[in-house]
Every structure is written in structure tokens, then in C-alpha cells.
PDB file of C-alpha atoms in Angstrom:
ATOM      1  CA  MET N   1     -22.647  39.059  13.079  1.00  0.00           C
ATOM      2  CA  SER N   2     -26.148  41.123  13.320  1.00  0.00           C
ATOM      3  CA  LEU N   3     -26.767  44.580  14.377  1.00  0.00           C
ATOM      4  CA  PRO N   4     -29.446  45.361  17.023  1.00  0.00           C
ATOM      5  CA  GLN N   5     -31.318  48.179  16.334  1.00  0.00           C
ATOM      6  CA  ALA N   6     -30.092  50.664  19.034  1.00  0.00           C
ATOM      7  CA  GLY N   7     -32.859  52.131  20.635  1.00  0.00           C
ATOM      8  CA  ILE N   8     -33.880  49.280  22.296  1.00  0.00           C
ATOM      9  CA  PHE N   9     -31.482  49.503  25.052  1.00  0.00           C
ATOM     10  CA  ALA N  10     -31.566  52.943  25.469  1.00  0.00           C
ATOM     11  CA  LEU N  11     -32.125  53.400  28.018  1.00  0.00           C
ATOM     12  CA  GLY N  12     -33.179  56.366  30.260  1.00  0.00           C
ATOM     13  CA  THR N  13     -34.660  58.626  27.694  1.00  0.00           C
ATOM     14  CA  ALA N  14     -37.359  60.972  29.090  1.00  0.00           C
ATOM     15  CA  SER N  15     -40.010  60.681  26.056  1.00  0.00           C
ATOM     16  CA  HIS N  16     -42.085  57.898  24.104  1.00  0.00           C
ATOM     17  CA  ALA N  17     -44.120  57.826  21.132  1.00  0.00           C
ATOM     18  CA  TYR N  18     -45.330  55.016  19.782  1.00  0.00           C
ATOM     19  CA  LEU N  19     -46.973  55.424  16.452  1.00  0.00           C
ATOM     20  CA  GLU N  20     -48.939  52.550  14.649  1.00  0.00           C
ATOM     21  CA  PHE N  21     -49.183  52.452  10.749  1.00  0.00           C
ATOM     22  CA  ASP N  22     -51.623  50.459   8.094  1.00  0.00           C
ATOM     23  CA  VAL N  23     -50.975  50.509   4.913  1.00  0.00           C
ATOM     24  CA  SER N  24     -53.241  52.944   2.045  1.00  0.00           C
ATOM     25  CA  ALA N  25     -55.880  52.161   0.453  1.00  0.00           C
ATOM     26  CA  GLY N  26     -54.635  51.354  -3.141  1.00  0.00           C
ATOM     27  CA  ARG N  27     -50.944  51.070  -1.728  1.00  0.00           C
ATOM     28  CA  LYS N  28     -49.098  47.110  -1.514  1.00  0.00           C
ATOM     29  CA  GLY N  29     -47.635  46.351   1.885  1.00  0.00           C
ATOM     30  CA  GLY N  30     -43.903  46.330   0.446  1.00  0.00           C
ATOM     31  CA  GLU N  31     -44.493  49.558   0.256  1.00  0.00           C
ATOM     32  CA  LEU N  32     -44.497  50.907   2.714  1.00  0.00           C
ATOM     33  CA  VAL N  33     -41.470  48.100   4.337  1.00  0.00           C
ATOM     34  CA  THR N  34     -38.828  49.338   2.392  1.00  0.00           C
ATOM     35  CA  ALA N  35     -40.100  53.050   2.698  1.00  0.00           C
ATOM     36  CA  ILE N  36     -39.958  52.059   6.602  1.00  0.00           C
ATOM     37  CA  SER N  37     -36.757  50.795   6.673  1.00  0.00           C
ATOM     38  CA  ALA N  38     -35.153  54.464   4.754  1.00  0.00           C
ATOM     39  CA  LEU N  39     -36.613  55.701   8.724  1.00  0.00           C
ATOM     40  CA  ARG N  40     -32.629  54.431   9.311  1.00  0.00           C
ATOM     41  CA  GLU N  41     -31.191  56.554   7.629  1.00  0.00           C
ATOM     42  CA  PRO N  42     -28.855  59.275   9.737  1.00  0.00           C
ATOM     43  CA  ARG N  43     -31.123  62.716   8.864  1.00  0.00           C
ATOM     44  CA  THR N  44     -33.591  61.130  10.955  1.00  0.00           C
ATOM     45  CA  THR N  45     -31.676  60.208  14.351  1.00  0.00           C
ATOM     46  CA  MET N  46     -30.237  63.519  14.332  1.00  0.00           C
ATOM     47  CA  GLY N  47     -30.607  65.156  18.663  1.00  0.00           C
ATOM     48  CA  GLY N  48     -30.219  62.200  20.302  1.00  0.00           C
ATOM     49  CA  VAL N  49     -33.557  60.440  18.942  1.00  0.00           C
ATOM     50  CA  ASN N  50     -34.442  56.547  19.035  1.00  0.00           C
ATOM     51  CA  LEU N  51     -36.358  55.138  16.521  1.00  0.00           C
ATOM     52  CA  VAL N  52     -36.593  51.402  16.352  1.00  0.00           C
ATOM     53  CA  ALA N  53     -39.830  50.421  13.733  1.00  0.00           C
ATOM     54  CA  GLY N  54     -40.996  46.984  13.979  1.00  0.00           C
ATOM     55  CA  PHE N  55     -43.216  44.960  10.870  1.00  0.00           C
ATOM     56  CA  ARG N  56     -46.857  42.993  11.530  1.00  0.00           C
ATOM     57  CA  PRO N  57     -45.229  39.518  11.540  1.00  0.00           C
ATOM     58  CA  GLU N  58     -46.889  38.824   8.685  1.00  0.00           C
ATOM     59  CA  LEU N  59     -45.863  41.675   6.354  1.00  0.00           C
ATOM     60  CA  TRP N  60     -42.470  41.510   6.401  1.00  0.00           C
ATOM     61  CA  ARG N  61     -42.420  38.324   6.259  1.00  0.00           C
ATOM     62  CA  GLU N  62     -44.301  39.145   2.632  1.00  0.00           C
ATOM     63  CA  ALA N  63     -41.152  41.390   2.338  1.00  0.00           C
ATOM     64  CA  ALA N  64     -38.405  39.442   3.394  1.00  0.00           C
ATOM     65  CA  PRO N  65     -39.710  36.105   3.410  1.00  0.00           C
ATOM     66  CA  ASP N  66     -35.155  34.329   4.544  1.00  0.00           C
ATOM     67  CA  ASP N  67     -35.539  37.044   7.737  1.00  0.00           C
ATOM     68  CA  ALA N  68     -38.936  35.897   9.048  1.00  0.00           C
ATOM     69  CA  PRO N  69     -38.924  34.111  12.260  1.00  0.00           C
ATOM     70  CA  ALA N  70     -40.644  31.103  11.036  1.00  0.00           C
ATOM     71  CA  GLU N  71     -43.052  30.193  13.988  1.00  0.00           C
ATOM     72  CA  LEU N  72     -44.227  34.222  14.357  1.00  0.00           C
ATOM     73  CA  VAL N  73     -48.136  35.287  14.343  1.00  0.00           C
ATOM     74  CA  GLY N  74     -49.549  38.773  14.577  1.00  0.00           C
ATOM     75  CA  PHE N  75     -51.940  39.510  17.513  1.00  0.00           C
ATOM     76  CA  ASN N  76     -55.000  38.766  14.729  1.00  0.00           C
ATOM     77  CA  GLU N  77     -58.186  37.162  17.931  1.00  0.00           C
ATOM     78  CA  ASP N  78     -58.439  38.939  20.964  1.00  0.00           C
ATOM     79  CA  LEU N  79     -57.152  37.099  23.699  1.00  0.00           C
ATOM     80  CA  ILE N  80     -60.702  35.546  25.701  1.00  0.00           C
ATOM     81  CA  GLY N  81     -59.520  33.952  29.248  1.00  0.00           C
ATOM     82  CA  ILE N  82     -61.534  32.881  32.111  1.00  0.00           C
ATOM     83  CA  ASP N  83     -64.194  34.857  34.201  1.00  0.00           C
ATOM     84  CA  GLY N  84     -64.864  36.784  30.780  1.00  0.00           C
ATOM     85  CA  PHE N  85     -61.600  39.048  30.755  1.00  0.00           C
ATOM     86  CA  VAL N  86     -60.609  39.774  26.960  1.00  0.00           C
ATOM     87  CA  MET N  87     -56.900  40.781  26.270  1.00  0.00           C
ATOM     88  CA  GLN N  88     -58.068  43.571  22.965  1.00  0.00           C
ATOM     89  CA  ALA N  89     -56.117  41.909  19.967  1.00  0.00           C
ATOM     90  CA  THR N  90     -55.401  46.002  17.651  1.00  0.00           C
ATOM     91  CA  GLN N  91     -53.035  44.696  15.389  1.00  0.00           C
ATOM     92  CA  HIS N  92     -51.624  47.217  12.860  1.00  0.00           C
ATOM     93  CA  ASP N  93     -48.733  46.862  10.159  1.00  0.00           C
ATOM     94  CA  ALA N  94     -46.311  49.216  11.359  1.00  0.00           C
ATOM     95  CA  VAL N  95     -44.951  50.667  14.011  1.00  0.00           C
ATOM     96  CA  LEU N  96     -41.954  53.204  15.151  1.00  0.00           C
ATOM     97  CA  TRP N  97     -40.582  53.618  18.148  1.00  0.00           C
ATOM     98  CA  ILE N  98     -40.134  57.408  18.886  1.00  0.00           C
ATOM     99  CA  SER N  99     -37.506  58.152  22.885  1.00  0.00           C
ATOM    100  CA  GLY N 100     -35.915  60.939  23.249  1.00  0.00           C
ATOM    101  CA  SER N 101     -34.841  63.487  25.801  1.00  0.00           C
ATOM    102  CA  ALA N 102     -36.981  66.126  25.865  1.00  0.00           C
ATOM    103  CA  TYR N 103     -41.113  65.604  23.706  1.00  0.00           C
ATOM    104  CA  ASP N 104     -39.308  68.329  21.566  1.00  0.00           C
ATOM    105  CA  VAL N 105     -37.891  66.741  19.971  1.00  0.00           C
ATOM    106  CA  ILE N 106     -39.813  63.630  19.426  1.00  0.00           C
ATOM    107  CA  PHE N 107     -41.970  65.656  18.197  1.00  0.00           C
ATOM    108  CA  ASP N 108     -40.800  66.710  15.125  1.00  0.00           C
ATOM    109  CA  VAL N 109     -38.857  63.804  14.215  1.00  0.00           C
ATOM    110  CA  ALA N 110     -42.313  62.126  14.451  1.00  0.00           C
ATOM    111  CA  ARG N 111     -44.062  64.792  12.152  1.00  0.00           C
ATOM    112  CA  ALA N 112     -41.447  64.164   9.358  1.00  0.00           C
ATOM    113  CA  ALA N 113     -42.072  60.558   9.564  1.00  0.00           C
ATOM    114  CA  ILE N 114     -44.921  60.665   9.398  1.00  0.00           C
ATOM    115  CA  ALA N 115     -44.920  63.636   5.927  1.00  0.00           C
ATOM    116  CA  GLU N 116     -42.593  61.016   4.712  1.00  0.00           C
ATOM    117  CA  LEU N 117     -44.407  58.180   5.035  1.00  0.00           C
ATOM    118  CA  HIS N 118     -48.021  60.049   3.789  1.00  0.00           C
ATOM    119  CA  GLY N 119     -49.963  58.181   0.999  1.00  0.00           C
ATOM    120  CA  LEU N 120     -48.325  54.414   1.776  1.00  0.00           C
ATOM    121  CA  GLY N 121     -49.293  53.956   5.157  1.00  0.00           C
ATOM    122  CA  ALA N 122     -51.637  56.351   7.492  1.00  0.00           C
ATOM    123  CA  VAL N 123     -51.147  57.126  11.488  1.00  0.00           C
ATOM    124  CA  VAL N 124     -54.232  54.798  13.198  1.00  0.00           C
ATOM    125  CA  GLU N 125     -53.452  54.406  16.565  1.00  0.00           C
ATOM    126  CA  GLU N 126     -50.395  57.114  18.694  1.00  0.00           C
ATOM    127  CA  THR N 127     -49.563  57.293  22.304  1.00  0.00           C
ATOM    128  CA  SER N 128     -47.492  58.999  23.883  1.00  0.00           C
ATOM    129  CA  SER N 129     -44.834  58.357  27.508  1.00  0.00           C
ATOM    130  CA  TRP N 130     -42.972  59.852  29.626  1.00  0.00           C
ATOM    131  CA  PRO N 131     -41.275  58.446  32.717  1.00  0.00           C
ATOM    132  CA  TYR N 132     -42.484  58.650  36.481  1.00  0.00           C
ATOM    133  CA  ARG N 133     -40.639  59.123  39.910  1.00  0.00           C
ATOM    134  CA  HIS N 134     -37.807  57.221  37.690  1.00  0.00           C
ATOM    135  CA  ASP N 135     -38.707  54.261  37.111  1.00  0.00           C
ATOM    136  CA  ARG N 136     -42.280  54.244  39.094  1.00  0.00           C
ATOM    137  CA  ASP N 137     -45.540  52.663  36.760  1.00  0.00           C
ATOM    138  CA  LEU N 138     -48.850  54.432  37.695  1.00  0.00           C
ATOM    139  CA  THR N 139     -49.934  51.586  40.170  1.00  0.00           C
ATOM    140  CA  GLY N 140     -46.630  53.057  42.253  1.00  0.00           C
ATOM    141  CA  PHE N 141     -44.599  49.809  42.057  1.00  0.00           C
ATOM    142  CA  ILE N 142     -41.106  49.895  40.466  1.00  0.00           C
ATOM    143  CA  ASP N 143     -41.824  48.051  37.080  1.00  0.00           C
ATOM    144  CA  GLY N 144     -38.516  45.922  35.263  1.00  0.00           C
ATOM    145  CA  THR N 145     -36.896  44.369  38.377  1.00  0.00           C
ATOM    146  CA  GLU N 146     -37.165  41.780  36.761  1.00  0.00           C
ATOM    147  CA  ASN N 147     -34.903  42.906  33.852  1.00  0.00           C
ATOM    148  CA  PRO N 148     -31.698  41.721  32.519  1.00  0.00           C
ATOM    149  CA  ASP N 149     -29.422  43.954  32.880  1.00  0.00           C
ATOM    150  CA  LEU N 150     -28.018  45.971  29.377  1.00  0.00           C
ATOM    151  CA  VAL N 151     -24.644  42.938  29.501  1.00  0.00           C
ATOM    152  CA  ASP N 152     -27.207  40.537  29.162  1.00  0.00           C
ATOM    153  CA  ALA N 153     -30.489  40.553  27.802  1.00  0.00           C
ATOM    154  CA  PRO N 154     -29.547  41.288  23.308  1.00  0.00           C
ATOM    155  CA  ASP N 155     -27.857  37.798  23.828  1.00  0.00           C
ATOM    156  CA  LEU N 156     -31.260  37.239  25.282  1.00  0.00           C
ATOM    157  CA  VAL N 157     -33.910  38.297  23.524  1.00  0.00           C
ATOM    158  CA  LEU N 158     -31.962  39.060  20.560  1.00  0.00           C
ATOM    159  CA  VAL N 159     -33.582  36.373  17.956  1.00  0.00           C
ATOM    160  CA  PRO N 160     -29.597  34.006  17.363  1.00  0.00           C
ATOM    161  CA  GLU N 161     -26.780  33.869  14.725  1.00  0.00           C
ATOM    162  CA  GLY N 162     -28.065  31.359  12.019  1.00  0.00           C
ATOM    163  CA  ASN N 163     -31.526  31.509  11.834  1.00  0.00           C
ATOM    164  CA  PRO N 164     -33.631  33.587  10.462  1.00  0.00           C
ATOM    165  CA  GLY N 165     -34.514  37.443  11.768  1.00  0.00           C
ATOM    166  CA  ALA N 166     -30.972  37.036  13.931  1.00  0.00           C
ATOM    167  CA  GLY N 167     -30.380  40.350  15.475  1.00  0.00           C
ATOM    168  CA  GLY N 168     -33.733  41.592  15.335  1.00  0.00           C
ATOM    169  CA  THR N 169     -36.734  40.225  18.684  1.00  0.00           C
ATOM    170  CA  ILE N 170     -40.071  39.885  18.830  1.00  0.00           C
ATOM    171  CA  LEU N 171     -42.225  43.443  20.388  1.00  0.00           C
ATOM    172  CA  LEU N 172     -44.894  42.948  22.042  1.00  0.00           C
ATOM    173  CA  LEU N 173     -47.214  46.390  22.802  1.00  0.00           C
ATOM    174  CA  GLN N 174     -50.107  47.214  24.280  1.00  0.00           C
ATOM    175  CA  LYS N 175     -51.487  49.809  26.155  1.00  0.00           C
ATOM    176  CA  TRP N 176     -53.305  49.159  29.344  1.00  0.00           C
ATOM    177  CA  ALA N 177     -55.752  51.401  30.787  1.00  0.00           C
ATOM    178  CA  HIS N 178     -55.461  51.407  34.618  1.00  0.00           C
ATOM    179  CA  ASP N 179     -59.316  51.562  37.063  1.00  0.00           C
ATOM    180  CA  VAL N 180     -57.835  53.722  39.012  1.00  0.00           C
ATOM    181  CA  ALA N 181     -60.269  54.514  41.147  1.00  0.00           C
ATOM    182  CA  ALA N 182     -60.440  50.686  42.486  1.00  0.00           C
ATOM    183  CA  TRP N 183     -56.930  50.198  42.718  1.00  0.00           C
ATOM    184  CA  GLU N 184     -56.289  53.278  44.946  1.00  0.00           C
ATOM    185  CA  SER N 185     -59.218  52.644  46.746  1.00  0.00           C
ATOM    186  CA  LEU N 186     -56.781  49.632  48.238  1.00  0.00           C
ATOM    187  CA  PRO N 187     -54.487  49.571  50.892  1.00  0.00           C
ATOM    188  CA  VAL N 188     -50.721  49.746  50.756  1.00  0.00           C
ATOM    189  CA  THR N 189     -50.531  45.975  52.018  1.00  0.00           C
ATOM    190  CA  LYS N 190     -53.119  44.047  49.833  1.00  0.00           C
ATOM    191  CA  GLN N 191     -51.569  46.260  46.041  1.00  0.00           C
ATOM    192  CA  GLU N 192     -49.087  44.012  47.737  1.00  0.00           C
ATOM    193  CA  GLN N 193     -50.471  41.571  47.730  1.00  0.00           C
ATOM    194  CA  VAL N 194     -51.567  42.014  44.091  1.00  0.00           C
ATOM    195  CA  ILE N 195     -48.453  42.508  42.851  1.00  0.00           C
ATOM    196  CA  GLY N 196     -46.349  40.244  45.153  1.00  0.00           C
ATOM    197  CA  ARG N 197     -43.610  42.554  45.646  1.00  0.00           C
ATOM    198  CA  ALA N 198     -43.608  45.150  48.613  1.00  0.00           C
ATOM    199  CA  LYS N 199     -44.536  48.581  47.381  1.00  0.00           C
ATOM    200  CA  PRO N 200     -41.003  51.074  48.464  1.00  0.00           C
ATOM    201  CA  ASP N 201     -38.122  48.828  47.044  1.00  0.00           C
ATOM    202  CA  SER N 202     -40.107  46.057  45.018  1.00  0.00           C
ATOM    203  CA  VAL N 203     -39.107  43.070  47.488  1.00  0.00           C
ATOM    204  CA  GLU N 204     -40.239  40.277  46.880  1.00  0.00           C
ATOM    205  CA  LEU N 205     -42.614  39.134  49.084  1.00  0.00           C
ATOM    206  CA  GLU N 206     -41.845  35.240  50.881  1.00  0.00           C
ATOM    207  CA  ASP N 207     -45.504  34.458  50.414  1.00  0.00           C
ATOM    208  CA  LYS N 208     -47.031  36.171  47.495  1.00  0.00           C
ATOM    209  CA  ALA N 209     -50.091  34.350  46.497  1.00  0.00           C
ATOM    210  CA  GLN N 210     -51.007  31.855  43.161  1.00  0.00           C
ATOM    211  CA  ASP N 211     -52.529  34.954  41.184  1.00  0.00           C
ATOM    212  CA  SER N 212     -49.681  38.159  41.853  1.00  0.00           C
ATOM    213  CA  HIS N 213     -48.995  39.255  39.035  1.00  0.00           C
ATOM    214  CA  VAL N 214     -45.278  38.738  40.021  1.00  0.00           C
ATOM    215  CA  THR N 215     -46.435  34.325  39.915  1.00  0.00           C
ATOM    216  CA  SER N 216     -48.223  35.200  36.566  1.00  0.00           C
ATOM    217  CA  THR N 217     -45.741  36.212  34.608  1.00  0.00           C
ATOM    218  CA  ASP N 218     -42.699  34.418  36.269  1.00  0.00           C
ATOM    219  CA  GLN N 219     -39.902  34.554  34.297  1.00  0.00           C
ATOM    220  CA  ASP N 220     -38.230  32.438  35.418  1.00  0.00           C
ATOM    221  CA  THR N 221     -41.346  29.732  33.726  1.00  0.00           C
ATOM    222  CA  PHE N 222     -42.040  31.370  31.119  1.00  0.00           C
ATOM    223  CA  GLY N 223     -38.614  32.997  29.839  1.00  0.00           C
ATOM    224  CA  LYS N 224     -36.236  35.895  30.076  1.00  0.00           C
ATOM    225  CA  ILE N 225     -37.817  39.437  28.382  1.00  0.00           C
ATOM    226  CA  PHE N 226     -36.967  42.169  28.438  1.00  0.00           C
ATOM    227  CA  ARG N 227     -38.903  45.613  28.923  1.00  0.00           C
ATOM    228  CA  ARG N 228     -39.345  48.965  28.482  1.00  0.00           C
ATOM    229  CA  ASN N 229     -42.933  49.807  29.550  1.00  0.00           C
ATOM    230  CA  MET N 230     -43.870  53.896  30.038  1.00  0.00           C
ATOM    231  CA  PRO N 231     -46.586  55.414  31.950  1.00  0.00           C
ATOM    232  CA  TYR N 232     -49.215  56.736  29.609  1.00  0.00           C
ATOM    233  CA  GLY N 233     -52.135  59.066  29.388  1.00  0.00           C
ATOM    234  CA  THR N 234     -54.138  62.403  30.412  1.00  0.00           C
ATOM    235  CA  VAL N 235     -54.128  63.008  35.193  1.00  0.00           C
ATOM    236  CA  THR N 236     -57.636  61.773  34.007  1.00  0.00           C
ATOM    237  CA  ASP N 237     -57.466  58.968  31.714  1.00  0.00           C
ATOM    238  CA  HIS N 238     -54.183  56.703  31.978  1.00  0.00           C
ATOM    239  CA  GLY N 239     -52.039  53.398  32.487  1.00  0.00           C
ATOM    240  CA  THR N 240     -49.516  51.677  30.769  1.00  0.00           C
ATOM    241  CA  MET N 241     -47.708  50.589  27.591  1.00  0.00           C
ATOM    242  CA  PHE N 242     -46.251  47.226  27.817  1.00  0.00           C
ATOM    243  CA  VAL N 243     -43.505  47.417  25.470  1.00  0.00           C
ATOM    244  CA  GLY N 244     -41.987  43.441  25.806  1.00  0.00           C
ATOM    245  CA  PHE N 245     -38.866  41.664  23.941  1.00  0.00           C
ATOM    246  CA  SER N 246     -38.315  38.638  23.015  1.00  0.00           C
ATOM    247  CA  SER N 247     -36.297  36.565  20.675  1.00  0.00           C
ATOM    248  CA  GLU N 248     -38.752  33.883  20.564  1.00  0.00           C
ATOM    249  CA  GLN N 249     -42.759  34.584  20.952  1.00  0.00           C
ATOM    250  CA  ARG N 250     -43.474  31.694  23.417  1.00  0.00           C
ATOM    251  CA  PRO N 251     -42.214  32.935  26.433  1.00  0.00           C
ATOM    252  CA  LEU N 252     -44.235  36.089  25.722  1.00  0.00           C
ATOM    253  CA  SER N 253     -47.790  34.514  24.510  1.00  0.00           C
ATOM    254  CA  THR N 254     -47.541  31.996  27.894  1.00  0.00           C
ATOM    255  CA  MET N 255     -46.969  35.780  30.416  1.00  0.00           C
ATOM    256  CA  LEU N 256     -50.168  36.551  28.768  1.00  0.00           C
ATOM    257  CA  GLU N 257     -52.063  33.855  28.645  1.00  0.00           C
ATOM    258  CA  SER N 258     -50.755  32.775  32.235  1.00  0.00           C
ATOM    259  CA  MET N 259     -52.461  36.909  32.999  1.00  0.00           C
ATOM    260  CA  ALA N 260     -55.793  35.769  31.366  1.00  0.00           C
ATOM    261  CA  GLY N 261     -56.157  32.339  33.622  1.00  0.00           C
ATOM    262  CA  LEU N 262     -55.418  30.042  31.179  1.00  0.00           C
ATOM    263  CA  THR N 263     -52.475  27.735  32.826  1.00  0.00           C
ATOM    264  CA  SER N 264     -53.944  27.804  36.355  1.00  0.00           C
ATOM    265  CA  GLY N 265     -57.543  28.894  35.772  1.00  0.00           C
ATOM    266  CA  VAL N 266     -56.401  31.715  38.159  1.00  0.00           C
ATOM    267  CA  ARG N 267     -56.413  35.189  37.448  1.00  0.00           C
ATOM    268  CA  ASP N 268     -53.489  37.942  37.419  1.00  0.00           C
ATOM    269  CA  ALA N 269     -55.294  39.870  40.591  1.00  0.00           C
ATOM    270  CA  LEU N 270     -53.424  42.595  38.947  1.00  0.00           C
ATOM    271  CA  THR N 271     -56.775  42.176  35.528  1.00  0.00           C
ATOM    272  CA  PHE N 272     -58.897  43.114  37.934  1.00  0.00           C
ATOM    273  CA  TYR N 273     -57.529  46.747  38.245  1.00  0.00           C
ATOM    274  CA  THR N 274     -56.173  46.752  33.979  1.00  0.00           C
ATOM    275  CA  ARG N 275     -57.547  46.393  31.368  1.00  0.00           C
ATOM    276  CA  ALA N 276     -55.433  45.854  27.850  1.00  0.00           C
ATOM    277  CA  VAL N 277     -57.501  47.715  25.444  1.00  0.00           C
ATOM    278  CA  ALA N 278     -55.095  46.974  22.282  1.00  0.00           C
ATOM    279  CA  GLY N 279     -52.219  44.306  21.738  1.00  0.00           C
ATOM    280  CA  ALA N 280     -50.361  44.405  18.578  1.00  0.00           C
ATOM    281  CA  TYR N 281     -47.050  42.297  17.897  1.00  0.00           C
ATOM    282  CA  TYR N 282     -44.162  43.022  15.718  1.00  0.00           C
ATOM    283  CA  PHE N 283     -40.916  41.780  14.256  1.00  0.00           C
ATOM    284  CA  VAL N 284     -38.301  43.616  15.135  1.00  0.00           C
ATOM    285  CA  PRO N 285     -35.492  43.769  11.810  1.00  0.00           C
ATOM    286  CA  SER N 286     -32.171  43.890  12.379  1.00  0.00           C
ATOM    287  CA  THR N 287     -30.459  47.125  10.778  1.00  0.00           C
ATOM    288  CA  ASP N 288     -28.732  44.857   8.357  1.00  0.00           C
ATOM    289  CA  TRP N 289     -32.249  43.733   6.797  1.00  0.00           C
ATOM    290  CA  LEU N 290     -33.894  47.061   7.500  1.00  0.00           C
ATOM    291  CA  ARG N 291     -30.233  48.512   4.951  1.00  0.00           C
ATOM    292  CA  ARG N 292     -31.161  45.560   2.760  1.00  0.00           C
ATOM    293  CA  VAL N 293     -34.856  45.867   1.794  1.00  0.00           C
ATOM    294  CA  ASN N 294     -34.457  49.765   1.878  1.00  0.00           C
ATOM    295  CA  GLY N 295     -31.552  49.671  -1.203  1.00  0.00           C
ATOM    296  CA  THR N 296     -28.621  51.056   0.461  1.00  0.00           C
ATOM    297  CA  ALA N 297     -27.121  47.971   2.799  1.00  0.00           C
ATOM    298  CA  ALA N 298     -23.035  47.500   1.628  1.00  0.00           C
TER     299      ALA N 298
END
């Protein structure tokens, strides 16, 4: 059985960093893939730190053609919704998601990883995240209410055995910047209508609107995903890092299309108060394939 990268399901971590890389000029993509795959060695996971590595689908397909889901593609073009709404495509070649108990260990591991990849890949996007009031995002609502539990999640979001990419998963990574002034000017009852849930306890509203966020992203309609969303940013500039995993790309892409109004002709009401300023798809291979690529497989 192919083993997933453990950090995908390591809930409860208090500090996160997302480092996105592009292949350095004059170097080959396969060199970066091999080097990042080697970062899974124990020397980079000391001190309770989880390191999850993902790759641009087209790059992983070049490096490991037998392990690449056939239909998976990068977030290579902006998603244009109705009313001129845009979800920005900012696809990069690789991502390292580092999480742990405190930012000091995240900082040290991130610096060591960047140094290890020097000359092969350059950091082109860096974001740090942290929990807010235990399980809420910066809208004040509980995030991840519909997440499957850890017993069910692997079966739902890992590529099944017998398929290319078995034990791996597809990551959609997006940065959503909040329009704080507009959101906080709304009364709580209006905020609840936008989300489709009660703010104190996340109970789903019985009379939620068609354009509510809950309706627009209904997993019973589009398929189950596993989210590890986190707040990011500063007091004056902040939002949500959407970190969503799925065994197939379609549940993720159709949710985005629905939010943009391309499914029903109605935009997700939440998109009037937050905008996607970055977006990329990455394939997160199994640990077995990482070892194969870096030459340490038994």
C-alpha cells in the first residue's frame, strides 16, 4: 500500500509556512523534483515539524510519468467568472508546506530547505499562517465544518491503489484576501446569510440562499475534499489560505466554477468580500514515489 505524506493529515499544528518555488534559470525541472523529494529525509523533520512537498502537475509528469494522474493540469489560466470576477492563476513549479508547533522551528526548517535547494529553485511566493481562535477563519466563522474526520479522510482524498498517483493527492492552494472593512460593516445576520451558517456554532441555516457560500461549495454536490485552511497575513492585510485536497481534480475545479457563478449564473456571495489573489494546483505524491525519485527506495 502506498503511504501518503503524513503532514497532510497532521491536524492541530499551530504554525505554517507555504513556500512556492520556480525552477532556476539554466536548471532542469527534474533536478528540482529530485532535490525536493530528498527533503523528506529525517534530517528535515526533526522537532515535530511536518513537511509536505507538491509539484506542478506537468513537472511531476515529466519526472514520474507512471505516477501522474492523467487528467491533472496546473492552474495555468485565470478563472473568469460572471460580472468580471477573476480567480488569479499563479501556478509555480513546486510547493513546500511546513507546519509545526511554533514558528521558530518552522523558520529554521524553511531556511534549511531553501538553502538545500539553492541554485535549483527560487522561492517566488512565501506565506506564513497561524490559527485564529482555535478553528475560525478571519471572517469570524468556524472553518472546515464539513471536513471528513481522520478515519475517513484518507479513503476520500487519496488516489486509490491501482491508479497512477496511488497514495498521493491533488492540492489546490489559493490565497484569498479579505475586504475587511466591507465584511465587518455587515450585521451578523447578513454575514450568516452570506456564509449559510450561524456564526456562533456553525449550524447550517435551513433557509440559506442559493448564493450562500455553503450552497456554492456543497460537497454533497461536487464531491468530498479535505481542507487544511489557515488564516494568513498582518493586522492590516490578511485573509485565508485555502488548502484543499482531493483524489480528483474535478471536485476542486467545479467548486471554483460554482463560486465564480459559472454553474448557476449566481456568484458565491462570499466572493463580494474576498478575492483570490493567488491559485495553483500541485500533485502531492506518496512517500514511496518521493523515495523512488530521489533514489532511496528500498
